[in-house]
Tab-separated table of C-alpha atoms in Angstrom:
chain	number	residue	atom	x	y	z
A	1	UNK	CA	33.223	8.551	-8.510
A	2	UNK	CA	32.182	10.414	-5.576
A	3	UNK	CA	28.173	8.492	-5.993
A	4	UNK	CA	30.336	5.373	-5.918
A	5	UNK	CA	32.724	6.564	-2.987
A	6	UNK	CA	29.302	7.988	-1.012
A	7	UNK	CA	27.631	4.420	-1.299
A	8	UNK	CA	30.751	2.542	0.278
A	9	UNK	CA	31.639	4.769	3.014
A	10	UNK	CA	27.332	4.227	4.128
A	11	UNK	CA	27.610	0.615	3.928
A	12	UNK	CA	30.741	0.700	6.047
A	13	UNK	CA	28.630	0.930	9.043
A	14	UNK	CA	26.761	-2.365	10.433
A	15	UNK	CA	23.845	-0.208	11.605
A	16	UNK	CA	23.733	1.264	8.018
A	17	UNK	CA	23.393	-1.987	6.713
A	18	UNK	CA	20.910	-3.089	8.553
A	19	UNK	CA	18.642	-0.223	7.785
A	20	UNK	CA	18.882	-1.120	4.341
A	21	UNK	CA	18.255	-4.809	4.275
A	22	UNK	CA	15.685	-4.100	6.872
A	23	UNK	CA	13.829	-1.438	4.719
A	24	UNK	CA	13.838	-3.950	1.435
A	25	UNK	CA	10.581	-5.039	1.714
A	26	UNK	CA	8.802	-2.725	4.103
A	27	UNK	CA	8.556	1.110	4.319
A	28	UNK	CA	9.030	1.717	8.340
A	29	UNK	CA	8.732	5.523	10.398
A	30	UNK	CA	11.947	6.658	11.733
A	31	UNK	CA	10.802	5.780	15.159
A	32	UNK	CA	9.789	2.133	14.575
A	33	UNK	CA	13.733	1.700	13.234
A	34	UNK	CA	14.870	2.902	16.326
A	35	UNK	CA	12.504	0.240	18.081
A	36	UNK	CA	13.531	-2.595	16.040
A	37	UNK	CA	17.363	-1.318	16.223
A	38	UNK	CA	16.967	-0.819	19.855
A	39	UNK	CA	19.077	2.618	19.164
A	40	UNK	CA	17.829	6.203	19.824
A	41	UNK	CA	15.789	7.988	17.266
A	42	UNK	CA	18.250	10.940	16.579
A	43	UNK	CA	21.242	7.865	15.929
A	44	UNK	CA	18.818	6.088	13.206
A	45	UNK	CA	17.658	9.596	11.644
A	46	UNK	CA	21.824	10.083	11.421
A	47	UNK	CA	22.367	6.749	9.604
A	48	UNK	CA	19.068	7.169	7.570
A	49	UNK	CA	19.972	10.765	6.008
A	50	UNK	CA	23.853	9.671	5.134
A	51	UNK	CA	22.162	6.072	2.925
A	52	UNK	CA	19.495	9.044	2.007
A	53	UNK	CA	22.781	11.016	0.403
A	54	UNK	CA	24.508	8.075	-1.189
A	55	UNK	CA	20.926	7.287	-2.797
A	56	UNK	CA	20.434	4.023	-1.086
A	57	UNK	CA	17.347	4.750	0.938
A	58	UNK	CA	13.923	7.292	-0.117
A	59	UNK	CA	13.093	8.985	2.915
A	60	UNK	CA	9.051	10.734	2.720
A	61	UNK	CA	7.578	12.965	5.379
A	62	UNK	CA	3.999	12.000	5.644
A	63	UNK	CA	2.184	14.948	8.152
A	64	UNK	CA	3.969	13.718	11.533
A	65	UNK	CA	5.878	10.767	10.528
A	66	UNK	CA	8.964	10.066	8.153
A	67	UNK	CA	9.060	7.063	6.275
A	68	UNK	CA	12.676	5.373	5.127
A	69	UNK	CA	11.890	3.183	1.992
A	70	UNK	CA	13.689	0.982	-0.160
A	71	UNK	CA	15.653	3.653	-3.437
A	72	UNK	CA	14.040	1.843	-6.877
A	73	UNK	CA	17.063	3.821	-8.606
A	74	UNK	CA	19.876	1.859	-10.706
A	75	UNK	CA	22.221	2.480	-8.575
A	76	UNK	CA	20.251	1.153	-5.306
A	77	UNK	CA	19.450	-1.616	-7.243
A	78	UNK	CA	23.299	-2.871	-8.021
A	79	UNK	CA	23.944	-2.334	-4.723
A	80	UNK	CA	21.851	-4.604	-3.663
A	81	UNK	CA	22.476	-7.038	-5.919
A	82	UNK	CA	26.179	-6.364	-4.685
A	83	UNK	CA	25.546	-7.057	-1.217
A	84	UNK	CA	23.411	-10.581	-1.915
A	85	UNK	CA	26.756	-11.519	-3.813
A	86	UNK	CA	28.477	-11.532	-0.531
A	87	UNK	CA	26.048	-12.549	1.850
A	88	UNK	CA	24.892	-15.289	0.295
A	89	UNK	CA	22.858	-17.230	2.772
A	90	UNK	CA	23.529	-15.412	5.887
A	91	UNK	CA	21.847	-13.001	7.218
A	92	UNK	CA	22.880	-10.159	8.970
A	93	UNK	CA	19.530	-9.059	10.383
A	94	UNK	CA	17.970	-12.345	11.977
A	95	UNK	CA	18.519	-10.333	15.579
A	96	UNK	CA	16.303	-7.824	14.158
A	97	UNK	CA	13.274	-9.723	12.662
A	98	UNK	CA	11.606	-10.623	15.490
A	99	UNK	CA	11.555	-7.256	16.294
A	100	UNK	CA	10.168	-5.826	12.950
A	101	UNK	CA	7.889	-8.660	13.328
A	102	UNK	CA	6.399	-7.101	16.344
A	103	UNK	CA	6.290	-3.748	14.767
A	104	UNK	CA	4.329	-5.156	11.940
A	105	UNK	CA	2.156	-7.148	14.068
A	106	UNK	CA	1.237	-4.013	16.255
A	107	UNK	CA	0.598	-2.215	13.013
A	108	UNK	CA	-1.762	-4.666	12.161
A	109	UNK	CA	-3.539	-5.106	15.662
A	110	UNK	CA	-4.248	-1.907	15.658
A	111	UNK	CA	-5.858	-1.864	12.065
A	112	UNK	CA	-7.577	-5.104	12.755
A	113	UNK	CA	-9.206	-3.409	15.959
A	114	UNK	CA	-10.074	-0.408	14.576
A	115	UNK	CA	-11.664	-2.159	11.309
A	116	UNK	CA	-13.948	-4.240	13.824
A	117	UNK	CA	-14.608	-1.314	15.764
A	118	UNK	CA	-15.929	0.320	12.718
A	119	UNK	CA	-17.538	-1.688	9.945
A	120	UNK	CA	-20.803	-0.657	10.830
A	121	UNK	CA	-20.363	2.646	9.678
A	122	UNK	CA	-17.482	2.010	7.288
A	123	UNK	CA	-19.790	3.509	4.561
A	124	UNK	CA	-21.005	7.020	5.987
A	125	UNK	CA	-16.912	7.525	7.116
A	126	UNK	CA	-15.837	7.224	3.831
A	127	UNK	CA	-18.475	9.236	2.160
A	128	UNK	CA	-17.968	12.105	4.700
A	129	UNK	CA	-14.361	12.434	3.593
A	130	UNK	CA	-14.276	11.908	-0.286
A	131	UNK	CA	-16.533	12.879	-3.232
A	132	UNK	CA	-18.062	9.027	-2.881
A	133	UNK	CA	-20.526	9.526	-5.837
A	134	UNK	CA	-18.654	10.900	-8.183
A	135	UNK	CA	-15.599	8.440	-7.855
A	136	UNK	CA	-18.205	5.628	-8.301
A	137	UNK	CA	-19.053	6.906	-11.488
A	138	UNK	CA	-16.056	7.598	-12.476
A	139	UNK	CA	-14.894	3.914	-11.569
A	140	UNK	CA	-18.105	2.620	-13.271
A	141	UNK	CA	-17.436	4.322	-16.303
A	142	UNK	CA	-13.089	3.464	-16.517
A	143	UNK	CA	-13.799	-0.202	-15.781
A	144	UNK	CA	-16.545	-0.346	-18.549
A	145	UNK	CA	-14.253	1.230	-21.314
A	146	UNK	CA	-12.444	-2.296	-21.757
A	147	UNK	CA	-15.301	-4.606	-20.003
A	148	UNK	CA	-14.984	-5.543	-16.315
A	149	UNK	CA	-14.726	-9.306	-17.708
A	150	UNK	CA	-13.524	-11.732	-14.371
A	151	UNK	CA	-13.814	-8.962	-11.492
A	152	UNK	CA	-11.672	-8.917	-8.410
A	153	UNK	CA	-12.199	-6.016	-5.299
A	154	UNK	CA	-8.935	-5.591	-3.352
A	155	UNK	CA	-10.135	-4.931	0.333
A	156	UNK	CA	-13.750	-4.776	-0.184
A	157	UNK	CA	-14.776	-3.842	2.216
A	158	UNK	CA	-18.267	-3.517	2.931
A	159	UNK	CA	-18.372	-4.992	-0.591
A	160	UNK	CA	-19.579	-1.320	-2.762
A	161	UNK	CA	-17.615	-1.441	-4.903
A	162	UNK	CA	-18.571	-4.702	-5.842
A	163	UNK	CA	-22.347	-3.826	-5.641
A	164	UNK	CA	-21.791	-1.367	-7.949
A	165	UNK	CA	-19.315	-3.499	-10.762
A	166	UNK	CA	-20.475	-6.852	-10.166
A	167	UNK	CA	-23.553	-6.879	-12.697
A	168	UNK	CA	-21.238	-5.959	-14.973
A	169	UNK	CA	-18.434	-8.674	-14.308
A	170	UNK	CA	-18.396	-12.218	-15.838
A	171	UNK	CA	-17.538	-13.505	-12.620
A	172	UNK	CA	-16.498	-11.235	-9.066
A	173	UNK	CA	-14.789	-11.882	-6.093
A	174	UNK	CA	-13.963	-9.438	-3.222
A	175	UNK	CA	-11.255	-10.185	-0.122
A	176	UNK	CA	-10.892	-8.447	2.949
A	177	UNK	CA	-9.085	-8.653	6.025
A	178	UNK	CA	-11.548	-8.178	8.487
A	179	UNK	CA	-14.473	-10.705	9.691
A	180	UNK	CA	-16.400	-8.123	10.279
A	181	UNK	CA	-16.551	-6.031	7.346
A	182	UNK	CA	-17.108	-9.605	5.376
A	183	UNK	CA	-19.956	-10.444	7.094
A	184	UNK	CA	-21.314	-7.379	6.454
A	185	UNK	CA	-20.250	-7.469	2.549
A	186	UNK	CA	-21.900	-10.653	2.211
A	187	UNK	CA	-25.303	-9.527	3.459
A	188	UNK	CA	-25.490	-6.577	1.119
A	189	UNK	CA	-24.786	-8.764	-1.884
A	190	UNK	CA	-27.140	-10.922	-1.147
A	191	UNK	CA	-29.773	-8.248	-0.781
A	192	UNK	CA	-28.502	-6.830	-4.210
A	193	UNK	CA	-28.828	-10.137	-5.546
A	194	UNK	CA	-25.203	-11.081	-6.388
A	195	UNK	CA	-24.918	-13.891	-4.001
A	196	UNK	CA	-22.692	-15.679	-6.217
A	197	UNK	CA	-20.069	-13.196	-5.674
A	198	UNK	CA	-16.756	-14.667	-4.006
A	199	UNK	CA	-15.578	-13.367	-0.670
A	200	UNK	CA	-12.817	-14.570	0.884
A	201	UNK	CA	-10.813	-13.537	4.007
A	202	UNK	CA	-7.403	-12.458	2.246
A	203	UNK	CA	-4.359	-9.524	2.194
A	204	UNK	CA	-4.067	-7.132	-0.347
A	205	UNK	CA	-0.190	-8.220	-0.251
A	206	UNK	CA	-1.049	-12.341	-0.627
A	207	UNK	CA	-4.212	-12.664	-3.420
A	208	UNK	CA	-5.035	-16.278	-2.689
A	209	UNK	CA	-5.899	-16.349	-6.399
A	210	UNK	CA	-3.472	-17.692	-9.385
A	211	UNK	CA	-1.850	-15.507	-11.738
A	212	UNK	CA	-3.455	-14.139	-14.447
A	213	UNK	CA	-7.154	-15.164	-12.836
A	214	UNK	CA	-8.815	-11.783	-13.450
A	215	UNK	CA	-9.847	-9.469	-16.188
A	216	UNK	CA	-10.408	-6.315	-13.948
A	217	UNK	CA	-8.678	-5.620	-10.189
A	218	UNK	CA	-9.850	-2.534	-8.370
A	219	UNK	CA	-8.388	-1.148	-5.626
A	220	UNK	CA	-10.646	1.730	-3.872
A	221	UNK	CA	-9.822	3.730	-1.262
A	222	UNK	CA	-8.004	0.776	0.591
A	223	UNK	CA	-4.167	1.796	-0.295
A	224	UNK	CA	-3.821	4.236	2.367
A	225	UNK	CA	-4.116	2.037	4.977
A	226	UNK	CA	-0.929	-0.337	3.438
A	227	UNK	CA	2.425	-0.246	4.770
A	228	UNK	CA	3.658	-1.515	1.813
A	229	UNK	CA	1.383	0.188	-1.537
A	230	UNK	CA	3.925	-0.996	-3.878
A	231	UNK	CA	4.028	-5.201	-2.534
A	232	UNK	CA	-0.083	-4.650	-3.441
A	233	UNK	CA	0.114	-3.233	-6.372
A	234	UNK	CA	2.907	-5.687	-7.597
A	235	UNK	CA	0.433	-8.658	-6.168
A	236	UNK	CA	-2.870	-6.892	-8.550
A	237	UNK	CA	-1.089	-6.789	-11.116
A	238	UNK	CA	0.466	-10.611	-10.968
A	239	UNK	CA	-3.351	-11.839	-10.810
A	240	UNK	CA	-4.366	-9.836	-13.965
A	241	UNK	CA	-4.211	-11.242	-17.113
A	242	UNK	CA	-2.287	-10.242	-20.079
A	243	UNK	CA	-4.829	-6.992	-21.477
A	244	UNK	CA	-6.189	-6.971	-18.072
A	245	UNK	CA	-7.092	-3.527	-16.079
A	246	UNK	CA	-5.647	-1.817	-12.971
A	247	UNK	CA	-8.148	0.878	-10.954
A	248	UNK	CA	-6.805	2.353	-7.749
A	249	UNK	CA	-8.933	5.200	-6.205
A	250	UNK	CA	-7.128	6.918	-3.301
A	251	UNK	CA	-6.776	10.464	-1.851
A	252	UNK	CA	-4.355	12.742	-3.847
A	253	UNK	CA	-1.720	14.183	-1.003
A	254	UNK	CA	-3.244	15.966	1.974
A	255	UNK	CA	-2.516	17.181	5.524
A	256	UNK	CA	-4.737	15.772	7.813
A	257	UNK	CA	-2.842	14.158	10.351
A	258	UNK	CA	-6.118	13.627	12.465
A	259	UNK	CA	-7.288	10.953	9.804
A	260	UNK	CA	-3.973	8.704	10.986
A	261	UNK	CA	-5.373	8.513	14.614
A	262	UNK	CA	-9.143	8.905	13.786
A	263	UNK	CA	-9.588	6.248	10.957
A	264	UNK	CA	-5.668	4.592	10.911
A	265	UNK	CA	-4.306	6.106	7.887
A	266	UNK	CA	-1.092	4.748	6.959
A	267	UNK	CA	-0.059	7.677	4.343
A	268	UNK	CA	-1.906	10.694	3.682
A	269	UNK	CA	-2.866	10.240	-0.051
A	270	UNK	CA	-0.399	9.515	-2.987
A	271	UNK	CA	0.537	11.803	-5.506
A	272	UNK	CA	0.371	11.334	-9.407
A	273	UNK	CA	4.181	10.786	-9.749
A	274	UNK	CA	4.500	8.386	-7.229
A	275	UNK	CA	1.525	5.958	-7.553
A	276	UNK	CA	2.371	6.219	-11.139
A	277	UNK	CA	6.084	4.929	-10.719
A	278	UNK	CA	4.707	2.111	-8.829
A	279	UNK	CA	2.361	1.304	-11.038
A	280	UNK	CA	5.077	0.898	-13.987
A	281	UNK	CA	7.203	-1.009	-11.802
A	282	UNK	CA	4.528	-3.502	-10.943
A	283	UNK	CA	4.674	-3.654	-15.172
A	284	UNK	CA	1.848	-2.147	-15.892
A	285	UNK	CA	1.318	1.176	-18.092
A	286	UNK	CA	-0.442	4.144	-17.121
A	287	UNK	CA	-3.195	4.537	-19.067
A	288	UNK	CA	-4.677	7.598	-17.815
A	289	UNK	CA	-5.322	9.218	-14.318
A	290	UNK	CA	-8.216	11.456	-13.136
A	291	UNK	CA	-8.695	13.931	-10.718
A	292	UNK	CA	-12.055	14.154	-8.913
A	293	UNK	CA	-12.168	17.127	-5.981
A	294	UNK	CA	-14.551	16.871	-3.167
A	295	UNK	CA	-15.326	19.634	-0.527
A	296	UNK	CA	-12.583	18.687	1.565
A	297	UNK	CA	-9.875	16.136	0.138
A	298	UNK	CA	-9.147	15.172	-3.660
A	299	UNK	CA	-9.516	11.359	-5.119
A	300	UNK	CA	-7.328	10.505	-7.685
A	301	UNK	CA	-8.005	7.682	-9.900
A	302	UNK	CA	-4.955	5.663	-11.760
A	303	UNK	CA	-5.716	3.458	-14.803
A	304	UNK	CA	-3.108	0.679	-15.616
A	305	UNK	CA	-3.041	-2.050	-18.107
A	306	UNK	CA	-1.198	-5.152	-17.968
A	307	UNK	CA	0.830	-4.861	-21.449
């Protein structure tokens, strides 16, 4: 009863309710809810921690920031499905989208810039940060278990990963956000002699590919820079077919805030519970996950199949 009463009393308030709808389908930092609320950080953080106690909202400190994200618990869920009962068509946040619009679109600028800044040297930054080798092998040797079969590389990059899995795939096909790093993906497959590779220009969160296209998605080192891991891994696993298989390769939790500013970071590494949740949420089971340390951060490596 006093869940039940908790839950009411923090949708009572309009600015409450907004944080919640607005939090659905995007994880945002405390401070871009007070820009697209137009209200002061310490009012937001008040709201935030009393939906936080009713178990409507998952709030995550990540180094620096705080992240509010949508609660994947039963009782989140019927509220929701409570509160689309009585909205119906409205909705109570169209002031507020153009501004979480901008927010997203500044996260994404920046990101864009910073990938075309880079993509030269993509490769050495991500070696001198993670045990790059051993990962590779690692992924070689998990995809192979079942056969890579019809290959797809989620934000490939400089296209590795698909250098190193594509003369094992039936058919491969990479997509990337940036220009940049394409052009340069496309170069080294041709000198590897996998021209025949697909690339595409593409977000991890909208595959342009039909369901159930591919045998084998990988996802490598590319989830930290998401603001929304979950909408991606939900996507890879709508394009794998039934038996299909689910790598991710990402840092295990760490503090180094520098690698937000330095290389735009999103989150600072995902740990084994929570990757794992996702990954069964997205309908996929858990096959196995490894650790592999490196001199200065961990790589983990999760192993779903589509059921």
């Amino acid at each position: 009863m006093e869940q039940l009463l908790a839950q009411f009393a923090a949708l009572s308030d309009p600015s409450r309710l907004r944080i919640l709808l607005l939090v659905r389908d995007v994880d945002l930092a405390m401070g871009e809810l007070a820009e697209v609320l137009r209200q002061s950080q310490p009012r937001v953080s008040r709201h935030v921690r009393i939906l936080a106690e009713a178990g409507l909202v998952r709030r995550q400190k990540e180094g620096a920031y705080a992240f509010v994200s949508r609660a994947r618990t039963p009782a989140a869920e019927a509220a929701h499905v409570m509160i689309d009962s009585i909205l119906g068509d409205s909705d109570p946040i169209a002031p507020e989208r153009a501004h979480l619009a901008d927010v997203r679109a500044a996260r994404q600028k920046a990101l864009d810039r910073w990938f075309a800044d880079h993509a030269a040297e993509w490769d050495l930054m991500r070696n001198l940060e993670a045990p790059a080798e051993a990962v590779e092998a690692a992924l070689l040797e998990v995809a192979n278990s079942r056969g890579v079969g019809r290959l797809l590389d989620v934000g490939t990059g400089t296209g590795r990963i698909l250098e190193l899995l594509g003369p094992h795939a039936k058919a491969a096909a990479g997509i990337d956000r940036s220009p940049e790093m394409l052009r340069i993906a496309r170069t080294r497959l041709d000198a590897a002699g996998l021209s025949g590779v697909e690339i595409r220009q593409a977000d991890m969160v909208a595959l342009p590919f039909a369901d159930a296209a591919f045998d084998t998605v990988v996802i490598h080192q590319v989830l930290h820079f998401s603001e929304d891991p979950a909408a991606a891994l939900r996507e890879a696993a709508r394009v794998l077919a039934q038996g299909g298989q689910l790598l991710v390769a990402d840092y295990a939790p760490h503090d180094e805030e520098e690698l937000r500013a330095r290389y735009r970071h999103a989150r600072l590494g995902f740990s084994c519970e929570v990757l794992s949740a996702q990954l069964e949420a997205a309908g996929l089971v858990v096959e196995a996950i490894r650790q592999i340390d490196g001199p200065r951060l961990a790589v983990l490596l999760w192993h779903g199949v589509k059921p």
